[in-house]
mmCIF file of C-alpha atoms in Angstrom:
data_model
loop_
_atom_site.group_PDB
_atom_site.id
_atom_site.type_symbol
_atom_site.label_atom_id
_atom_site.label_comp_id
_atom_site.label_asym_id
_atom_site.label_seq_id
_atom_site.Cartn_x
_atom_site.Cartn_y
_atom_site.Cartn_z
ATOM 1 C CA MET A 1 54.715 16.012 41.397
ATOM 2 C CA THR A 2 56.030 14.577 38.144
ATOM 3 C CA ALA A 3 53.215 11.995 38.097
ATOM 4 C CA ILE A 4 50.602 14.747 38.449
ATOM 5 C CA ILE A 5 52.161 16.694 35.580
ATOM 6 C CA VAL A 6 52.161 13.585 33.381
ATOM 7 C CA PHE A 7 48.543 12.859 34.320
ATOM 8 C CA LEU A 8 47.412 16.404 33.529
ATOM 9 C CA THR A 9 49.360 16.322 30.290
ATOM 10 C CA LEU A 10 47.566 13.130 29.253
ATOM 11 C CA ILE A 11 44.203 14.671 30.121
ATOM 12 C CA LEU A 12 45.084 17.744 28.032
ATOM 13 C CA ILE A 13 46.150 15.581 25.087
ATOM 14 C CA ILE A 14 42.900 13.589 25.277
ATOM 15 C CA MET A 15 40.865 16.813 25.381
ATOM 16 C CA VAL A 16 42.761 18.257 22.398
ATOM 17 C CA VAL A 17 42.334 15.045 20.394
ATOM 18 C CA GLY A 18 38.637 14.879 21.280
ATOM 19 C CA LEU A 19 38.073 18.522 20.353
ATOM 20 C CA SER A 20 39.966 18.049 17.085
ATOM 21 C CA ALA A 21 37.856 14.972 16.236
ATOM 22 C CA PHE A 22 34.655 16.872 17.058
ATOM 23 C CA ILE A 23 35.667 19.812 14.857
ATOM 24 C CA TYR A 24 36.677 17.470 12.035
ATOM 25 C CA ILE A 25 33.379 15.553 12.185
ATOM 26 C CA ARG A 26 31.360 18.775 12.410
ATOM 27 C CA ASN A 27 33.160 20.340 9.461
ATOM 28 C CA SER A 28 32.845 17.136 7.431
ATOM 29 C CA ALA A 29 29.104 16.979 8.178
ATOM 30 C CA ARG A 30 28.700 20.631 7.199
ATOM 31 C CA LYS A 31 30.662 20.080 3.991
ATOM 32 C CA PHE A 32 28.573 17.027 3.141
ATOM 33 C CA SER A 33 25.370 18.922 3.914
ATOM 34 C CA ARG A 34 26.514 21.932 1.872
ATOM 35 C CA GLU A 35 27.437 19.806 -1.146
ATOM 36 C CA LEU A 36 24.310 17.691 -0.992
ATOM 37 C CA PHE A 37 21.672 20.182 0.149
ATOM 38 C CA GLY A 38 23.268 23.590 -0.427
ATOM 39 C CA THR A 39 23.263 24.524 3.270
ATOM 40 C CA GLU A 40 25.496 23.877 6.295
ATOM 41 C CA ASP A 41 22.541 23.878 8.698
ATOM 42 C CA LEU A 42 21.746 20.209 9.288
ATOM 43 C CA SER A 43 18.283 20.992 10.678
ATOM 44 C CA ILE A 44 17.400 22.835 7.457
ATOM 45 C CA ALA A 45 18.887 19.976 5.436
ATOM 46 C CA ALA A 46 16.799 17.450 7.361
ATOM 47 C CA LYS A 47 13.626 19.464 6.734
ATOM 48 C CA ASP A 48 14.508 19.798 3.037
ATOM 49 C CA MET A 49 14.918 16.008 2.875
ATOM 50 C CA GLN A 50 11.518 15.546 4.493
ATOM 51 C CA ILE A 51 9.911 17.962 2.044
ATOM 52 C CA GLU A 52 11.522 16.180 -0.904
ATOM 53 C CA TYR A 53 10.435 12.767 0.402
ATOM 54 C CA SER A 54 6.873 13.980 0.948
ATOM 55 C CA SER A 55 6.611 15.278 -2.632
ATOM 56 C CA THR A 56 8.220 12.363 -4.503
ATOM 57 C CA PRO A 57 5.724 9.668 -5.588
ATOM 58 C CA LYS A 58 6.585 6.025 -5.006
ATOM 59 C CA SER A 59 7.178 3.893 -8.084
ATOM 60 C CA VAL A 60 4.860 0.956 -8.799
ATOM 61 C CA SER A 61 5.493 -2.506 -10.174
ATOM 62 C CA ALA A 62 4.061 -1.810 -13.631
ATOM 63 C CA MET A 63 3.443 -5.160 -15.314
ATOM 64 C CA THR A 64 0.248 -4.220 -17.154
ATOM 65 C CA SER A 65 1.719 -4.433 -20.648
ATOM 66 C CA LEU A 66 3.009 -7.949 -19.981
ATOM 67 C CA LEU A 67 0.091 -9.358 -17.977
ATOM 68 C CA LEU A 68 -2.935 -7.792 -19.648
ATOM 69 C CA PRO A 69 -2.591 -9.906 -22.852
ATOM 70 C CA LYS A 70 -2.574 -13.063 -20.700
ATOM 71 C CA ILE A 71 -5.634 -11.892 -18.782
ATOM 72 C CA SER A 72 -7.445 -10.985 -22.008
ATOM 73 C CA GLN A 73 -6.651 -14.419 -23.394
ATOM 74 C CA ASP A 74 -8.278 -16.071 -20.378
ATOM 75 C CA PHE A 75 -11.093 -13.510 -20.165
ATOM 76 C CA PRO A 76 -11.851 -11.922 -23.555
ATOM 77 C CA ASP A 77 -14.529 -9.689 -21.986
ATOM 78 C CA PHE A 78 -12.218 -8.303 -19.296
ATOM 79 C CA ASN A 79 -12.461 -4.505 -19.293
ATOM 80 C CA TYR A 80 -9.157 -3.212 -17.972
ATOM 81 C CA ASN A 81 -10.128 0.459 -17.675
ATOM 82 C CA GLU A 82 -13.349 -0.384 -15.854
ATOM 83 C CA MET A 83 -11.616 -2.727 -13.401
ATOM 84 C CA LYS A 84 -8.811 -0.216 -12.817
ATOM 85 C CA ALA A 85 -11.388 2.469 -11.999
ATOM 86 C CA ARG A 86 -13.133 0.059 -9.616
ATOM 87 C CA ALA A 87 -9.808 -0.742 -7.939
ATOM 88 C CA ASN A 88 -9.153 2.975 -7.384
ATOM 89 C CA ASN A 89 -12.657 3.456 -5.987
ATOM 90 C CA VAL A 90 -12.227 0.507 -3.610
ATOM 91 C CA LEU A 91 -8.889 1.878 -2.405
ATOM 92 C CA ASN A 92 -10.346 5.350 -1.843
ATOM 93 C CA GLY A 93 -13.390 3.896 -0.084
ATOM 94 C CA TYR A 94 -11.239 1.662 2.118
ATOM 95 C CA LEU A 95 -9.021 4.529 3.273
ATOM 96 C CA MET A 96 -11.999 6.866 3.761
ATOM 97 C CA ALA A 97 -13.743 4.228 5.874
ATOM 98 C CA ILE A 98 -10.689 3.973 8.145
ATOM 99 C CA SER A 99 -10.423 7.758 8.380
ATOM 100 C CA GLN A 100 -14.069 8.122 9.381
ATOM 101 C CA GLY A 101 -14.191 4.992 11.508
ATOM 102 C CA SER A 102 -17.106 3.508 9.553
ATOM 103 C CA ALA A 103 -16.729 0.313 7.513
ATOM 104 C CA GLY A 104 -20.105 0.975 5.853
ATOM 105 C CA ILE A 105 -18.488 3.623 3.648
ATOM 106 C CA LEU A 106 -16.874 0.865 1.561
ATOM 107 C CA LYS A 107 -19.576 -0.234 -0.914
ATOM 108 C CA ASP A 108 -17.613 -2.506 -3.264
ATOM 109 C CA GLY A 109 -15.738 -5.635 -2.213
ATOM 110 C CA THR A 110 -16.395 -9.076 -0.757
ATOM 111 C CA THR A 111 -17.819 -9.821 2.660
ATOM 112 C CA GLU A 112 -14.334 -10.931 3.663
ATOM 113 C CA LEU A 113 -12.818 -7.551 2.778
ATOM 114 C CA LYS A 114 -15.534 -5.658 4.639
ATOM 115 C CA GLN A 115 -15.072 -7.866 7.702
ATOM 116 C CA LYS A 116 -11.324 -7.253 7.599
ATOM 117 C CA LEU A 117 -12.010 -3.518 7.461
ATOM 118 C CA THR A 118 -14.467 -3.730 10.364
ATOM 119 C CA ASP A 119 -11.916 -5.615 12.476
ATOM 120 C CA TYR A 120 -9.183 -3.113 11.632
ATOM 121 C CA ILE A 121 -11.332 -0.148 12.696
ATOM 122 C CA GLY A 122 -12.384 -2.049 15.821
ATOM 123 C CA ASN A 123 -8.752 -2.589 16.819
ATOM 124 C CA LEU A 124 -8.047 1.122 16.437
ATOM 125 C CA THR A 125 -11.079 2.008 18.550
ATOM 126 C CA ALA A 126 -9.975 -0.437 21.250
ATOM 127 C CA LYS A 127 -6.689 1.471 21.437
ATOM 128 C CA ASP A 128 -8.598 4.787 21.558
ATOM 129 C CA GLU A 129 -7.079 5.770 18.222
ATOM 130 C CA ARG A 130 -8.223 6.983 14.818
ATOM 131 C CA GLU A 131 -6.061 6.556 11.723
ATOM 132 C CA HIS A 132 -6.355 9.261 9.084
ATOM 133 C CA PHE A 133 -5.754 9.209 5.336
ATOM 134 C CA ASP A 134 -6.612 12.781 4.335
ATOM 135 C CA SER A 135 -6.495 14.394 0.876
ATOM 136 C CA VAL A 136 -5.753 11.104 -0.856
ATOM 137 C CA HIS A 137 -4.434 11.462 -4.392
ATOM 138 C CA ILE A 138 -3.659 8.394 -6.512
ATOM 139 C CA HIS A 139 -0.715 9.042 -8.825
ATOM 140 C CA ARG A 140 -0.740 5.825 -10.810
ATOM 141 C CA THR A 141 -2.341 2.372 -10.827
ATOM 142 C CA GLU A 142 -0.995 -0.644 -12.696
ATOM 143 C CA ILE A 143 -1.430 -4.405 -12.712
ATOM 144 C CA SER A 144 1.479 -5.848 -10.742
ATOM 145 C CA GLN A 145 0.552 -9.546 -10.529
ATOM 146 C CA TYR A 146 -1.693 -12.156 -12.188
ATOM 147 C CA ARG A 147 -1.904 -15.480 -10.396
ATOM 148 C CA LYS A 148 -3.718 -18.695 -11.371
ATOM 149 C CA SER A 149 -3.823 -21.894 -9.344
ATOM 150 C CA GLU A 150 -6.347 -24.747 -9.476
ATOM 151 C CA GLY A 151 -8.878 -22.616 -11.274
ATOM 152 C CA ARG A 152 -8.349 -19.598 -9.065
ATOM 153 C CA CYS A 153 -7.522 -16.200 -10.511
ATOM 154 C CA ILE A 154 -6.233 -13.121 -8.684
ATOM 155 C CA ILE A 155 -5.241 -9.842 -10.310
ATOM 156 C CA THR A 156 -3.316 -7.412 -8.106
ATOM 157 C CA PHE A 157 -3.532 -3.701 -8.865
ATOM 158 C CA GLN A 158 -0.759 -1.628 -7.293
ATOM 159 C CA SER A 159 -1.336 2.082 -6.719
ATOM 160 C CA SER A 160 1.071 4.865 -5.844
ATOM 161 C CA LEU A 161 -0.619 7.539 -3.750
ATOM 162 C CA GLU A 162 -0.035 10.476 -1.466
ATOM 163 C CA CYS A 163 -2.016 11.722 1.514
ATOM 164 C CA PHE A 164 -1.689 13.249 4.952
ATOM 165 C CA HIS A 165 -1.319 10.170 7.115
ATOM 166 C CA TYR A 166 -1.417 10.338 10.897
ATOM 167 C CA THR A 167 -2.930 8.696 13.968
ATOM 168 C CA SER A 168 -4.863 10.736 16.503
ATOM 169 C CA ASP A 169 -6.248 10.199 19.987
ATOM 170 C CA LEU A 170 -10.005 9.580 19.891
ATOM 171 C CA SER A 171 -10.589 11.486 23.112
ATOM 172 C CA ASP A 172 -8.881 14.785 22.345
ATOM 173 C CA GLY A 173 -7.797 14.535 18.678
ATOM 174 C CA ALA A 174 -4.110 14.996 19.509
ATOM 175 C CA VAL A 175 -1.738 13.638 16.871
ATOM 176 C CA LYS A 176 0.075 10.548 18.195
ATOM 177 C CA SER A 177 2.106 9.662 15.096
ATOM 178 C CA GLY A 178 2.481 10.774 11.493
ATOM 179 C CA SER A 179 2.120 14.335 10.257
ATOM 180 C CA LYS A 180 -0.549 16.842 9.258
ATOM 181 C CA GLU A 181 2.141 19.016 7.688
ATOM 182 C CA PHE A 182 4.019 16.674 5.360
ATOM 183 C CA LYS A 183 2.382 14.357 2.835
ATOM 184 C CA TYR A 184 2.940 10.634 3.033
ATOM 185 C CA GLN A 185 3.987 8.809 -0.130
ATOM 186 C CA THR A 186 3.153 5.109 -0.248
ATOM 187 C CA ARG A 187 1.884 2.152 -2.305
ATOM 188 C CA PHE A 188 -1.181 -0.045 -1.847
ATOM 189 C CA ASN A 189 -2.100 -3.394 -3.385
ATOM 190 C CA VAL A 190 -5.728 -4.167 -4.231
ATOM 191 C CA ASP A 191 -6.596 -7.783 -5.091
ATOM 192 C CA LEU A 192 -9.300 -8.556 -7.652
ATOM 193 C CA VAL A 193 -10.589 -12.148 -7.528
ATOM 194 C CA TYR A 194 -12.525 -14.046 -10.203
ATOM 195 C CA ILE A 195 -15.797 -15.433 -8.826
ATOM 196 C CA GLN A 196 -17.825 -17.974 -10.799
ATOM 197 C CA ASP A 197 -20.759 -18.233 -8.362
ATOM 198 C CA ARG A 198 -21.280 -14.977 -6.487
ATOM 199 C CA ASP A 199 -24.084 -16.315 -4.257
ATOM 200 C CA LYS A 200 -21.986 -19.244 -3.133
ATOM 201 C CA VAL A 201 -19.079 -16.953 -2.404
ATOM 202 C CA GLU A 202 -21.149 -14.608 -0.280
ATOM 203 C CA ASN A 203 -22.598 -17.517 1.711
ATOM 204 C CA GLU A 204 -19.330 -19.333 2.323
ATOM 205 C CA LEU A 205 -16.910 -16.395 2.700
ATOM 206 C CA ASP A 206 -14.639 -18.143 0.207
ATOM 207 C CA HIS A 207 -13.604 -15.471 -2.251
ATOM 208 C CA ALA A 208 -11.096 -17.380 -4.325
ATOM 209 C CA LEU A 209 -13.153 -20.411 -5.271
ATOM 210 C CA GLY A 210 -12.019 -22.896 -7.873
ATOM 211 C CA ILE A 211 -14.003 -22.637 -11.102
ATOM 212 C CA ASN A 212 -16.006 -25.775 -11.765
ATOM 213 C CA CYS A 213 -18.811 -26.848 -14.066
ATOM 214 C CA PRO A 214 -22.188 -26.375 -12.305
ATOM 215 C CA ASN A 215 -23.483 -29.581 -13.953
ATOM 216 C CA CYS A 216 -20.764 -32.233 -13.600
ATOM 217 C CA GLY A 217 -18.383 -30.456 -11.210
ATOM 218 C CA ALA A 218 -15.368 -30.856 -13.467
ATOM 219 C CA PRO A 219 -12.731 -28.095 -13.266
ATOM 220 C CA LEU A 220 -12.798 -25.784 -16.254
ATOM 221 C CA SER A 221 -9.735 -26.052 -18.468
ATOM 222 C CA SER A 222 -9.745 -22.316 -19.157
ATOM 223 C CA LEU A 223 -10.678 -19.568 -16.696
ATOM 224 C CA GLY A 224 -12.678 -17.793 -19.374
ATOM 225 C CA ALA A 225 -14.383 -20.931 -20.696
ATOM 226 C CA LYS A 226 -18.015 -20.584 -21.733
ATOM 227 C CA VAL A 227 -18.650 -24.319 -22.171
ATOM 228 C CA CYS A 228 -17.573 -27.295 -20.014
ATOM 229 C CA ALA A 229 -15.083 -29.448 -21.968
ATOM 230 C CA TYR A 230 -16.363 -32.613 -20.241
ATOM 231 C CA CYS A 231 -20.164 -32.443 -20.491
ATOM 232 C CA GLY A 232 -20.778 -29.484 -22.821
ATOM 233 C CA THR A 233 -22.838 -27.506 -20.289
ATOM 234 C CA PRO A 234 -22.816 -23.729 -20.990
ATOM 235 C CA ILE A 235 -21.061 -21.714 -18.277
ATOM 236 C CA VAL A 236 -23.105 -18.610 -17.585
ATOM 237 C CA GLU A 237 -21.632 -15.528 -15.981
ATOM 238 C CA VAL A 238 -22.226 -11.817 -15.886
ATOM 239 C CA ASN A 239 -18.725 -10.523 -16.507
ATOM 240 C CA ILE A 240 -18.414 -7.599 -14.086
ATOM 241 C CA TYR A 241 -20.205 -9.488 -11.319
ATOM 242 C CA ALA A 242 -17.815 -12.433 -11.719
ATOM 243 C CA TRP A 243 -15.035 -10.222 -10.339
ATOM 244 C CA ASN A 244 -14.794 -8.756 -6.868
ATOM 245 C CA PHE A 245 -12.200 -7.240 -4.550
ATOM 246 C CA ASN A 246 -11.143 -9.231 -1.517
ATOM 247 C CA ASN A 247 -8.006 -7.571 -0.157
ATOM 248 C CA VAL A 248 -6.437 -4.130 0.313
ATOM 249 C CA GLU A 249 -3.042 -3.737 1.940
ATOM 250 C CA GLU A 250 -0.126 -1.344 2.003
ATOM 251 C CA ALA A 251 2.708 -2.621 -0.191
#
């Protein structure tokens, strides 16, 4: 009989301790929620957090002021505002093409970029899915990187944007992931590549070619050079057509 009483007493103590711990944790969570969000209801607090997250733009790696002088030194005719506008148009076109399931919507960009887009849409279709980027709004676009290697030149524009991002079932349109209610804040990188010979690039699918003299084949000492330092041959280019976009990806 004594053993039963001891056993029941232990059970009661465990229950009391467990209940006390539960009450303490609950009260602490409510206090934390009240101090942080102004409400003790954790479900309301969670929704408030989601609303705040969906309305707060992502920051971008803004290196334009540091990198643009270097780019202008290499390419005196580089038009930053024009290229930035093109980068935004490419990003919008890329996301619209995915949303509508048609790579042909993207007009600017290299063959490589368009093939990547076609493959991406094809993979979604194979899974009977459609990815949506609706009501896209670009908050800010800046140059984040400028890379040179063996005559190659890549400028990366980084954009902060918001949209309604979700994936739906192709057969019935049911939302499989994401949200139609809350906006999605994200960043995308768009790569701009310098192209010396556009025809050669399009034929070979090599969109980061080294820059060489068309006469003697020597590498140019400066990316913006107009004359070969070795044989004196003029280097002809049409500035805007010497640049093209070859990659878009979420940062």
